[in-house]
JSON list of C-alpha atoms in Angstrom, two decimals:
[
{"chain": "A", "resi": 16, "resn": "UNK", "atom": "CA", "xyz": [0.00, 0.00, 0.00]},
{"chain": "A", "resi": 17, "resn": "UNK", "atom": "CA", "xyz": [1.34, 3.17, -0.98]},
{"chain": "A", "resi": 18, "resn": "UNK", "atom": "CA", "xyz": [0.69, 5.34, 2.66]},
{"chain": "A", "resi": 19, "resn": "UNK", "atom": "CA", "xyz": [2.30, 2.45, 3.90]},
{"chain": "A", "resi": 20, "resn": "UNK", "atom": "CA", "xyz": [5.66, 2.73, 2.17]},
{"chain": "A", "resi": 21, "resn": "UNK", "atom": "CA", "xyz": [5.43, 6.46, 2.20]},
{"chain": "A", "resi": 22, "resn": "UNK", "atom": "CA", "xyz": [5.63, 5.75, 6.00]},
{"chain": "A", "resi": 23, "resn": "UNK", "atom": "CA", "xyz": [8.02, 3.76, 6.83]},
{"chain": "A", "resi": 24, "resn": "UNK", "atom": "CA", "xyz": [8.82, 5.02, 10.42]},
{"chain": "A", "resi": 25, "resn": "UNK", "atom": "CA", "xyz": [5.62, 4.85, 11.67]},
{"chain": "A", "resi": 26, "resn": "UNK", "atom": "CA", "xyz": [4.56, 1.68, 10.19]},
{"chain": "A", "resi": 27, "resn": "UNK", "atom": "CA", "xyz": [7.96, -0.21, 11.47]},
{"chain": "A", "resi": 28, "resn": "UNK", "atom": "CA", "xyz": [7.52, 1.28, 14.53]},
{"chain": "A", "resi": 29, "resn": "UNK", "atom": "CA", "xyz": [3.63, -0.02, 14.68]},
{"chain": "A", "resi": 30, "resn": "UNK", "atom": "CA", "xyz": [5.09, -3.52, 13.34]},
{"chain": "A", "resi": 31, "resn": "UNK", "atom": "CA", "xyz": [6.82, -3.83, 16.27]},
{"chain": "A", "resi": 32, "resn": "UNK", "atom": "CA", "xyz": [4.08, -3.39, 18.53]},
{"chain": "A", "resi": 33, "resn": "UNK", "atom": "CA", "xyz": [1.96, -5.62, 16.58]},
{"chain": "A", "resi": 34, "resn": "UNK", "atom": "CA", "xyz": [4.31, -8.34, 17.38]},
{"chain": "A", "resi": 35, "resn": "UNK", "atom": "CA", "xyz": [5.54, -7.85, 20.67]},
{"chain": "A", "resi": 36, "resn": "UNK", "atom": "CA", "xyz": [1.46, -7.71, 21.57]},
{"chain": "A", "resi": 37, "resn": "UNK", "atom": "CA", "xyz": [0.80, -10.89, 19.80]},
{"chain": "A", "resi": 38, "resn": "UNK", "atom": "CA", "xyz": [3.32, -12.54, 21.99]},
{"chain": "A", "resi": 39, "resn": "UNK", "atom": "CA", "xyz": [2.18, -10.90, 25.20]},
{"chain": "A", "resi": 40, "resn": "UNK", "atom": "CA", "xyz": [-1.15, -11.97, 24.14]},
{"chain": "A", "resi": 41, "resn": "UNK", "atom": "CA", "xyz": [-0.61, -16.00, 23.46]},
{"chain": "A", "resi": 42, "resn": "UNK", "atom": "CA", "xyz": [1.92, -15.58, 26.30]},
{"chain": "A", "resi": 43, "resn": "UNK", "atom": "CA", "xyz": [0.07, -14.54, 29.77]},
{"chain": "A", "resi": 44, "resn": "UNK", "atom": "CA", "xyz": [-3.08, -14.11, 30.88]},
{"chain": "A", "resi": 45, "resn": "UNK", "atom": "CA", "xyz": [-6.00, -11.74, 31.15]},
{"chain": "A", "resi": 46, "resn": "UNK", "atom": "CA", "xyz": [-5.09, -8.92, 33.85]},
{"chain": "A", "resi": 47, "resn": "UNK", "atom": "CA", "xyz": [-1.36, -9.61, 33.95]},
{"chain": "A", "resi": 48, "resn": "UNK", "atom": "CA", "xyz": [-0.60, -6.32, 32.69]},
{"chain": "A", "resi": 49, "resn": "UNK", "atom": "CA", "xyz": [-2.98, -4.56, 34.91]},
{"chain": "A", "resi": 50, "resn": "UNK", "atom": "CA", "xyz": [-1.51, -6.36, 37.71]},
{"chain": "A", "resi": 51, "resn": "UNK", "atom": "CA", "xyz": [2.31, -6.04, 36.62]},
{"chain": "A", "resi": 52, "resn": "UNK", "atom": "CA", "xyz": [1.60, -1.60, 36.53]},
{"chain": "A", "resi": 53, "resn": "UNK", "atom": "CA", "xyz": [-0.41, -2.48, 40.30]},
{"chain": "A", "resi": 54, "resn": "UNK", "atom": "CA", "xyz": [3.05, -3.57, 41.24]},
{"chain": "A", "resi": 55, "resn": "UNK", "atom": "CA", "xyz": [4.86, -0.68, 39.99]},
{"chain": "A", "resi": 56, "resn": "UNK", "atom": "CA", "xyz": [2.94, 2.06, 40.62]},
{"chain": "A", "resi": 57, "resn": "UNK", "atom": "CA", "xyz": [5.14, 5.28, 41.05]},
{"chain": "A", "resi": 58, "resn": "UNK", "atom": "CA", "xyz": [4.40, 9.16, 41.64]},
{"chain": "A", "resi": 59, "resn": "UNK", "atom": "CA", "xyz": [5.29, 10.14, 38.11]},
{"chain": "A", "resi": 60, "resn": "UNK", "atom": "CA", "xyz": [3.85, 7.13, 36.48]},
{"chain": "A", "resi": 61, "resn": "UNK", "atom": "CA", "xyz": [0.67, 8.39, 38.07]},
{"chain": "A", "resi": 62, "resn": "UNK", "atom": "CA", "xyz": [1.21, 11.94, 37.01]},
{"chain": "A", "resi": 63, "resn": "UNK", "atom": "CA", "xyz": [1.93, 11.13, 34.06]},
{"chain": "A", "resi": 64, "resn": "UNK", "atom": "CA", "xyz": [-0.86, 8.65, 32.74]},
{"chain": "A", "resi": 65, "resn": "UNK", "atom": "CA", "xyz": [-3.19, 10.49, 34.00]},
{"chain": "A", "resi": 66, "resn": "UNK", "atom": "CA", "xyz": [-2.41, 13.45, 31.74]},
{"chain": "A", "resi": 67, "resn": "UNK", "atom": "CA", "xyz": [-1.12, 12.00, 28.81]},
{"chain": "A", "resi": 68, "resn": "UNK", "atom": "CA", "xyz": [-4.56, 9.59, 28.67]},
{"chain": "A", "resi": 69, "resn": "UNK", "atom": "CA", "xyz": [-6.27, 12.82, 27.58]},
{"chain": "A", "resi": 70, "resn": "UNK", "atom": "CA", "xyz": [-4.70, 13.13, 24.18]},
{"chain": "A", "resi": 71, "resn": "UNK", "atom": "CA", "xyz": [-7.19, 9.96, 23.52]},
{"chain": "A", "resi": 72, "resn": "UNK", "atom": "CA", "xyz": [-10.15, 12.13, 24.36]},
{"chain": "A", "resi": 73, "resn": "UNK", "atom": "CA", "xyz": [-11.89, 14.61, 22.14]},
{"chain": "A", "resi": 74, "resn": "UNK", "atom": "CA", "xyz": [-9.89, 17.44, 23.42]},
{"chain": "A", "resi": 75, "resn": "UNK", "atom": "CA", "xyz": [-7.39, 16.38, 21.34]},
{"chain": "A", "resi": 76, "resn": "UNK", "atom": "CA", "xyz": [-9.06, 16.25, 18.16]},
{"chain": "A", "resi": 77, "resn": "UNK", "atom": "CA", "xyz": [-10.54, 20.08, 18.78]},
{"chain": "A", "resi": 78, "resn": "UNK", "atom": "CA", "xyz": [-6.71, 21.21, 19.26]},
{"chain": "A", "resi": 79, "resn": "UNK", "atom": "CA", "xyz": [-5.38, 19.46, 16.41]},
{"chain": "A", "resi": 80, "resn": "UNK", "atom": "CA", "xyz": [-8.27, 20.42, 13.88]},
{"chain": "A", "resi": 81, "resn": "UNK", "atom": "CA", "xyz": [-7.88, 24.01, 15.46]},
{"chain": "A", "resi": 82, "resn": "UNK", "atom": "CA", "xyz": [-4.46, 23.88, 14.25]},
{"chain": "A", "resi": 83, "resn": "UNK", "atom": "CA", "xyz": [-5.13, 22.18, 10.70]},
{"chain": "A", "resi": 84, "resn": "UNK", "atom": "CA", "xyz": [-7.30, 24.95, 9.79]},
{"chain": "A", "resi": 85, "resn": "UNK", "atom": "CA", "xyz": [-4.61, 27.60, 9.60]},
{"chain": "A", "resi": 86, "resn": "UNK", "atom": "CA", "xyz": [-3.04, 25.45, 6.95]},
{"chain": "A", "resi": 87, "resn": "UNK", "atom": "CA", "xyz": [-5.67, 23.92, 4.96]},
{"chain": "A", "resi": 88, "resn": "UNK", "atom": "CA", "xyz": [-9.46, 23.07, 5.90]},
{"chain": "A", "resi": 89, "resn": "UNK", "atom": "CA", "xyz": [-8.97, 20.10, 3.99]},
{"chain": "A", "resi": 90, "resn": "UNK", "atom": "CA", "xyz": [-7.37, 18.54, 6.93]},
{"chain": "A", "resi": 91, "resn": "UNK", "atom": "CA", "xyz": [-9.46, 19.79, 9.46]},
{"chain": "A", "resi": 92, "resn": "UNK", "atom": "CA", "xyz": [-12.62, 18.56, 7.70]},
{"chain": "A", "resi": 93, "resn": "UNK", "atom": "CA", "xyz": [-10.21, 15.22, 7.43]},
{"chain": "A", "resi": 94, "resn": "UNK", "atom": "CA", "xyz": [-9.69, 15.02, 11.08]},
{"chain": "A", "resi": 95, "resn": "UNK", "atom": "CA", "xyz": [-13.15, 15.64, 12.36]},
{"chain": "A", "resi": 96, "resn": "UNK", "atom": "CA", "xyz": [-14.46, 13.16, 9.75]},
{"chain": "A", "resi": 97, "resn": "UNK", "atom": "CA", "xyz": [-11.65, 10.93, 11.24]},
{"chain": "A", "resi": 98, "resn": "UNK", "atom": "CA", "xyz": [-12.72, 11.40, 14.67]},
{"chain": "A", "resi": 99, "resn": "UNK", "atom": "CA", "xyz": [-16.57, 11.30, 14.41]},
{"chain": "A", "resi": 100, "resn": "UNK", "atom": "CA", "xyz": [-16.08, 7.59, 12.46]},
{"chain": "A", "resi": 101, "resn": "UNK", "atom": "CA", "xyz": [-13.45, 6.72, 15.73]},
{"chain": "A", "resi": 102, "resn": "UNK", "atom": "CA", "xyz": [-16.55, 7.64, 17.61]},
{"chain": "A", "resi": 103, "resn": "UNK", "atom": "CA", "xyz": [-19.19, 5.82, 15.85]},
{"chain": "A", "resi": 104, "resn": "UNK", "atom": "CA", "xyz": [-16.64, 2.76, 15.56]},
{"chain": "A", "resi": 105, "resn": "UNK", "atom": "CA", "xyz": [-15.52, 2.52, 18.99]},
{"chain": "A", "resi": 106, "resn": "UNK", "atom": "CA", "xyz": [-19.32, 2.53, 20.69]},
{"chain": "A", "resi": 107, "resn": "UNK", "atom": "CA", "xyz": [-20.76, 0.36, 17.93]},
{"chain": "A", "resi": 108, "resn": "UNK", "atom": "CA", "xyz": [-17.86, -2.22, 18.87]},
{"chain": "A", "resi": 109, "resn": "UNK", "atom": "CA", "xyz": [-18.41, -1.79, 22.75]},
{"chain": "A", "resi": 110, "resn": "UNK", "atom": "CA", "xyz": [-22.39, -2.33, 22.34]},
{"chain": "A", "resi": 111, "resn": "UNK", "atom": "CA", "xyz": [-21.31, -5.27, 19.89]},
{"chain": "A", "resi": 112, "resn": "UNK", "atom": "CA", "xyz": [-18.48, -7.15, 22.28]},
{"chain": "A", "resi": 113, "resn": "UNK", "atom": "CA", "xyz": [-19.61, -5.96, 25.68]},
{"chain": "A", "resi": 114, "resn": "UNK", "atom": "CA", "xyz": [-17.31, -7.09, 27.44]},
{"chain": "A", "resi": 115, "resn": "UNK", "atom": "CA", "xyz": [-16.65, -6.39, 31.28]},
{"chain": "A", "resi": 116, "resn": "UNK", "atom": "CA", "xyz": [-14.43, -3.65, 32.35]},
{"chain": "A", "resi": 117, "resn": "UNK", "atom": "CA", "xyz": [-10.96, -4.79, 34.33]},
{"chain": "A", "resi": 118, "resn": "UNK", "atom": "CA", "xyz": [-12.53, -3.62, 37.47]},
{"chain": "A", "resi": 119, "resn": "UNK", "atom": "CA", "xyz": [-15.45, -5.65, 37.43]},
{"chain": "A", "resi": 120, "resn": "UNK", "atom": "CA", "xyz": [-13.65, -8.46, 35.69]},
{"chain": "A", "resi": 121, "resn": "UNK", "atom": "CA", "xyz": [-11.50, -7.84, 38.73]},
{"chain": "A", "resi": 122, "resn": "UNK", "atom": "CA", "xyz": [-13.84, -7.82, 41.64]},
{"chain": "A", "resi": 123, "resn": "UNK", "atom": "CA", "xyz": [-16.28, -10.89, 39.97]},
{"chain": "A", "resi": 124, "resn": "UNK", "atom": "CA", "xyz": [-12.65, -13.14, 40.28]},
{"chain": "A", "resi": 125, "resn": "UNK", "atom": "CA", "xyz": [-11.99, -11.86, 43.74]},
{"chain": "A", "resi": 126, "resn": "UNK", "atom": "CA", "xyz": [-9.26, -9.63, 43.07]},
{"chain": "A", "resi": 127, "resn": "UNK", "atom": "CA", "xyz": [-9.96, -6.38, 43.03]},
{"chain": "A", "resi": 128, "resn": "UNK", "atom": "CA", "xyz": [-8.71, -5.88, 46.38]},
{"chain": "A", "resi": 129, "resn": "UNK", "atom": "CA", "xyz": [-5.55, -7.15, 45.10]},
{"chain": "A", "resi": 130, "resn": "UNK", "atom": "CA", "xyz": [-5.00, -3.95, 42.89]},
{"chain": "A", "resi": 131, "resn": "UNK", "atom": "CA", "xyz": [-2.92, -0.45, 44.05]},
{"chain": "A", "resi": 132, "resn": "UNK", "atom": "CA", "xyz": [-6.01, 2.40, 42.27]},
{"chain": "A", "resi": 133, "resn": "UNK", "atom": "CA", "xyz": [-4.34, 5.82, 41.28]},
{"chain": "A", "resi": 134, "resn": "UNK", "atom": "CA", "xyz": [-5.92, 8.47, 43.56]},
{"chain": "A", "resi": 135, "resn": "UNK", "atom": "CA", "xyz": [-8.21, 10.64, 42.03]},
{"chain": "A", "resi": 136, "resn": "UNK", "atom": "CA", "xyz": [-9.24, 7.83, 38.96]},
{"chain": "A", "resi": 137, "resn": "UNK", "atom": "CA", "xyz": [-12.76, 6.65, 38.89]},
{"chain": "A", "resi": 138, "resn": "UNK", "atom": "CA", "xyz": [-12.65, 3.31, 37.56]},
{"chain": "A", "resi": 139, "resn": "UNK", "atom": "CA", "xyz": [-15.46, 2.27, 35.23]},
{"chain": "A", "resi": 140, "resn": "UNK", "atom": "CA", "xyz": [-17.32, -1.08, 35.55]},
{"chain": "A", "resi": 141, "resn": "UNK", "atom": "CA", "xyz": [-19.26, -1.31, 33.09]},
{"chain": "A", "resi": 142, "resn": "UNK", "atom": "CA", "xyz": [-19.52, -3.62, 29.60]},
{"chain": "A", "resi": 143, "resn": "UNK", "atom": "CA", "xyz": [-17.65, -1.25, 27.38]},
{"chain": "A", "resi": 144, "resn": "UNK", "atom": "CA", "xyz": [-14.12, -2.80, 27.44]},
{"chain": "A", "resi": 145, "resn": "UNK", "atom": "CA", "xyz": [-13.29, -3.94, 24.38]},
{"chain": "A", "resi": 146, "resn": "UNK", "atom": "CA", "xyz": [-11.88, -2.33, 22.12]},
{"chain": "A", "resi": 147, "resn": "UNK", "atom": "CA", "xyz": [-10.25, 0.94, 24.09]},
{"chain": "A", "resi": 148, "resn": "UNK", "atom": "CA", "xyz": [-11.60, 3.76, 22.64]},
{"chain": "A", "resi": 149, "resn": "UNK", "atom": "CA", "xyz": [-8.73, 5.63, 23.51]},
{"chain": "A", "resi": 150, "resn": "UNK", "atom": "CA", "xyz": [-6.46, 3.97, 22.06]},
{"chain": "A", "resi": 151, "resn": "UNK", "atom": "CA", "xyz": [-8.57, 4.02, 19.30]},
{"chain": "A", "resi": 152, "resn": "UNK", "atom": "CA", "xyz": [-8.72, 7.91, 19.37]},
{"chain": "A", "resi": 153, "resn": "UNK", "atom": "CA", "xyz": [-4.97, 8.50, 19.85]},
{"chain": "A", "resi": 154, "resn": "UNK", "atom": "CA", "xyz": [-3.72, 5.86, 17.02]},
{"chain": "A", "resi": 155, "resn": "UNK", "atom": "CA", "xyz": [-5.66, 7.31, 14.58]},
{"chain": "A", "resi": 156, "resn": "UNK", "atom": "CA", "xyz": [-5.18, 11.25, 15.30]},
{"chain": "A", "resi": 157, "resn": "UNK", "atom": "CA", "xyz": [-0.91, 10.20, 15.41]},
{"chain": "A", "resi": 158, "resn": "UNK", "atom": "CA", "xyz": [-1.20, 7.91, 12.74]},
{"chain": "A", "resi": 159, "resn": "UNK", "atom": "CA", "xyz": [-2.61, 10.63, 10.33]},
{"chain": "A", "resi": 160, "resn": "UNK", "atom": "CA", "xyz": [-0.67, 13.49, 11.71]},
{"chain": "A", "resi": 161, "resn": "UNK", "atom": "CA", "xyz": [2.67, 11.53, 10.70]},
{"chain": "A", "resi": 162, "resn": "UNK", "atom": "CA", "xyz": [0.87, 10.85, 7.03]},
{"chain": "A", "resi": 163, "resn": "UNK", "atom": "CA", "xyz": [0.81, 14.84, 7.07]},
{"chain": "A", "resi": 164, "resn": "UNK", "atom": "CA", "xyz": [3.90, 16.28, 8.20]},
{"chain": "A", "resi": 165, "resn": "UNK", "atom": "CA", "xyz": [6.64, 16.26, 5.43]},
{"chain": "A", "resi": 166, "resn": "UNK", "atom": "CA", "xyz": [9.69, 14.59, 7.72]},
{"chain": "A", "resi": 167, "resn": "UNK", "atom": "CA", "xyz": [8.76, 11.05, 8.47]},
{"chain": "A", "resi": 168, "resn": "UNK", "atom": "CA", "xyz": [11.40, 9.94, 10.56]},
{"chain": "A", "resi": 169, "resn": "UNK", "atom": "CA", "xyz": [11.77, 11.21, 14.49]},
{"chain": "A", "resi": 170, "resn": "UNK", "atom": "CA", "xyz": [8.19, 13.24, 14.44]},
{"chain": "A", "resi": 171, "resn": "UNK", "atom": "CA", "xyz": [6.62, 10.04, 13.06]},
{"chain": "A", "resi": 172, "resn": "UNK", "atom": "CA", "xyz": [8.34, 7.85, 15.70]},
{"chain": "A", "resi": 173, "resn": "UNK", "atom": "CA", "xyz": [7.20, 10.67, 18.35]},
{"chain": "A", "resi": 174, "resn": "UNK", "atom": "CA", "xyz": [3.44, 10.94, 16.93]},
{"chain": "A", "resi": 175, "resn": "UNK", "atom": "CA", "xyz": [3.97, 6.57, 17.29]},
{"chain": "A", "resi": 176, "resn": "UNK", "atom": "CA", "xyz": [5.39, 6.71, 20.74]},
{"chain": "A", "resi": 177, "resn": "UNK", "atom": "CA", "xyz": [2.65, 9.35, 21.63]},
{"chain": "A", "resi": 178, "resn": "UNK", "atom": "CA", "xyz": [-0.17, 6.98, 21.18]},
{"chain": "A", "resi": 179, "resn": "UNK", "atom": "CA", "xyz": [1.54, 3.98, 22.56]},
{"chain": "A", "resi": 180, "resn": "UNK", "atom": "CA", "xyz": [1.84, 5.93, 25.69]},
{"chain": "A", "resi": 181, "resn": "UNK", "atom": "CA", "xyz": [-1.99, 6.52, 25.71]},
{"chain": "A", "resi": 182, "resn": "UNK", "atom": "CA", "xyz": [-2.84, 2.86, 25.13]},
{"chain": "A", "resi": 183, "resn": "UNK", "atom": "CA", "xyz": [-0.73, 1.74, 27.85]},
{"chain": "A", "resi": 184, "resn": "UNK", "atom": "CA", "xyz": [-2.14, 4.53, 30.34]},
{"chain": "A", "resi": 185, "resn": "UNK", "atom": "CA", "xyz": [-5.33, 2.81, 29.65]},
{"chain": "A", "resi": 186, "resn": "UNK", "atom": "CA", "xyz": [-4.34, -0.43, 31.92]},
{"chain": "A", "resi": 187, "resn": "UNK", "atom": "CA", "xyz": [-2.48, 1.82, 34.20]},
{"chain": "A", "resi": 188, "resn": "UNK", "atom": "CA", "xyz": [-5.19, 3.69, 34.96]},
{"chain": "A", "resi": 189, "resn": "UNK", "atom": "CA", "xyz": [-7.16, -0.01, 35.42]},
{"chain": "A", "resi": 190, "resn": "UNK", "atom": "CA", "xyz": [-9.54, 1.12, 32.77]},
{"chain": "A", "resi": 191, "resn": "UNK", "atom": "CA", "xyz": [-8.84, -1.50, 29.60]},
{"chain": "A", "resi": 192, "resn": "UNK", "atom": "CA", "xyz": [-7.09, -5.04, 29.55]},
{"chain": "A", "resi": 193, "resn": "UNK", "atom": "CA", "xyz": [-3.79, -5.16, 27.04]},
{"chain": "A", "resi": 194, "resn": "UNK", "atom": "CA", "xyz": [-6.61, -6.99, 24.56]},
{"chain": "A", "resi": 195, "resn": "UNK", "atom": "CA", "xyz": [-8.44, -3.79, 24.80]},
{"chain": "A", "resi": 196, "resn": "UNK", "atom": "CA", "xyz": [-5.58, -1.64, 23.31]},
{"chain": "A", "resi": 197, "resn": "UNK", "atom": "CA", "xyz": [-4.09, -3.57, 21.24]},
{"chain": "A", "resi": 198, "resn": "UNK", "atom": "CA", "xyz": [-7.21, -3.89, 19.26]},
{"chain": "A", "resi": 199, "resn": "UNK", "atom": "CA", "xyz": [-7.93, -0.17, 19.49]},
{"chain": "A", "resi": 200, "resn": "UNK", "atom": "CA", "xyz": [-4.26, 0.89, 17.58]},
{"chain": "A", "resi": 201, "resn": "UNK", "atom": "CA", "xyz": [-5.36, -1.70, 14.89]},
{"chain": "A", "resi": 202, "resn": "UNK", "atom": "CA", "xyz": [-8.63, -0.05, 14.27]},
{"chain": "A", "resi": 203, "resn": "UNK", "atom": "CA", "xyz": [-7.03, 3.49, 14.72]},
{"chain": "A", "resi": 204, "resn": "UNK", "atom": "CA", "xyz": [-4.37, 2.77, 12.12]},
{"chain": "A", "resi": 205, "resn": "UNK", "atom": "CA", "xyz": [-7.15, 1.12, 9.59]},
{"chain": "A", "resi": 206, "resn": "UNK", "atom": "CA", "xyz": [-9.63, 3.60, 10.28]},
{"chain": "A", "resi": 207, "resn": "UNK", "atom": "CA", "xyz": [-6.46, 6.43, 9.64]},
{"chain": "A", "resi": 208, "resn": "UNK", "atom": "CA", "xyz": [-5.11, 4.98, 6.65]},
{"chain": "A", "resi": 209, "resn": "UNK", "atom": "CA", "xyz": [-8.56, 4.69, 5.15]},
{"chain": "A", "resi": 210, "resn": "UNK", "atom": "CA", "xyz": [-9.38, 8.07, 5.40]},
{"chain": "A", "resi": 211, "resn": "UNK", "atom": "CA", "xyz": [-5.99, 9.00, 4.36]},
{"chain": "A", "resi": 212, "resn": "UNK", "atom": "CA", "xyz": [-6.04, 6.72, 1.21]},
{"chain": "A", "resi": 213, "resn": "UNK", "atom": "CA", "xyz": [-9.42, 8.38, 0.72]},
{"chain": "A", "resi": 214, "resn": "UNK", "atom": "CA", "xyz": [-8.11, 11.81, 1.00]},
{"chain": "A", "resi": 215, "resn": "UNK", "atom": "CA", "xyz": [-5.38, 11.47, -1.51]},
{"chain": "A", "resi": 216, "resn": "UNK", "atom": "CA", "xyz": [-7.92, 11.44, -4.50]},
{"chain": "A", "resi": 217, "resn": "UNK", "atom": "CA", "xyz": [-8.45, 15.21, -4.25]},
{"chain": "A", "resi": 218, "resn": "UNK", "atom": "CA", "xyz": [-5.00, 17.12, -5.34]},
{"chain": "A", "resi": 219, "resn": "UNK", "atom": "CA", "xyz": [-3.20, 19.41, -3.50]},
{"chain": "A", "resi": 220, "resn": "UNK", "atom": "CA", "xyz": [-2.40, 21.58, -5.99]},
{"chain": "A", "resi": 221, "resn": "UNK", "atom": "CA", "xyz": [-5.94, 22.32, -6.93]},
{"chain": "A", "resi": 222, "resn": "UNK", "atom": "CA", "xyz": [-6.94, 26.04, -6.10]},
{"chain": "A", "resi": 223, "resn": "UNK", "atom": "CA", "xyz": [-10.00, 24.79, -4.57]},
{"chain": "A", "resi": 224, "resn": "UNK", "atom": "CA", "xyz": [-11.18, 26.32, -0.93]},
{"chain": "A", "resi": 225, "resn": "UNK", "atom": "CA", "xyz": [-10.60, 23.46, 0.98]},
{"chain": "A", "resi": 226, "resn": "UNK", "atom": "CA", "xyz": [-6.86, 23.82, 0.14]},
{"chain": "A", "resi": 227, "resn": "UNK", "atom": "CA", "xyz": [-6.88, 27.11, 1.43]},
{"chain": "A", "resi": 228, "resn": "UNK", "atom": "CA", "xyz": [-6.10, 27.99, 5.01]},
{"chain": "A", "resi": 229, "resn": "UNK", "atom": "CA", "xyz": [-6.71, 30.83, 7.60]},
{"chain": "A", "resi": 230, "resn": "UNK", "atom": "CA", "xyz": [-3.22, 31.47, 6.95]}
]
């Protein structure tokens, strides 16, 4: 696919992960990664996940389009497009799979008790697990913003390491299983490079309005 090898960064970067997470997955068992962050809780692991979660929500996706329009409202019409489908996708799956949060995965097996909460986190309990919409959110805003800029080596590897950090604040903050993110960067990546491959049938060069900026 051609946004693939225009990408190359990103994309081995994202490989990675794809692999490493297969083996964690066929390798230990539900919770184990909730329970190994439990262990090693720290004052600026709980600083930062707590803050860094956010760039998963829809705040985001209001900054970033903010930004895009200055340059062209073709990608900030891209973006909220992008994010609205995240949306859509991520509550259609979680009605679809509903599957039980960690915490009340967690307290149904008796262990609960067993995990060290981050002050000032409100757990949810709920059947709306799987997939992490989060991650979801944060893969696909990074994913596209490294199809954008023009240098595609360290910002693409930041944008990469960006999201990662998201999805893993997810089961530090005891909010999604490791199952739950990793199948939130796939859809964020396919739901990115879909609107991407979309948005590369209307030319740049075109003096069209949505090629236009506020700048």
């Amino acid at each position: 696919m051609k946004s693939v090898r225009e990408n190359p960064f990103f994309f081995a970067a994202f490989a990675i992960w794809l692999i490493l997470g297969a083996v964690w997955l066929f390798s230990f068992e539900t919770g184990d990664a909730i329970l190994f962050w439990s262990a090693h809780r720290s004052a600026f692991g709980n600083f930062f996940f707590r803050h860094v979660t956010r760039l998963g929500e829809g705040m985001a996706y209001f900054a970033v389009i903010f930004l895009a329009i200055w340059f062209r409202y073709r990608y900030a019409i891209l973006i909220s497009a992008m994010g609205l489908t995240v949306l859509a996708a991520a509550n259609a799956a979680k009605a679809i799979f509903a599957q039980p949060r960690p915490a009340a995965f967690l307290r149904d097996s008796g262990r609960l008790d067993d995990i060290n909460l981050v002050d000032g986190v409100d757990v949810h309990f709920g059947l709306s697990s799987f997939p992490s919409g989060h991650s979801m959110g944060a893969f696909a805003l990074f994913a596209i913003l490294a199809f954008l800029i023009p240098y595609k080596r360290l910002p693409a590897l930041v944008f990469f390491l960006l999201a990662l950090a998201v999805a893993i604040s997810r089961i530090y903050l005891v909010q999604h299983f490791f199952k739950d993110v990793y199948a939130g960067s796939i859809f964020g990546v396919f739901i990115a490079l879909a609107f991407w491959s979309y948005s590369q049938r209307f030319p740049l060069d075109t003096p069209t309005w949505y090629n236009k900026g506020l700048s």
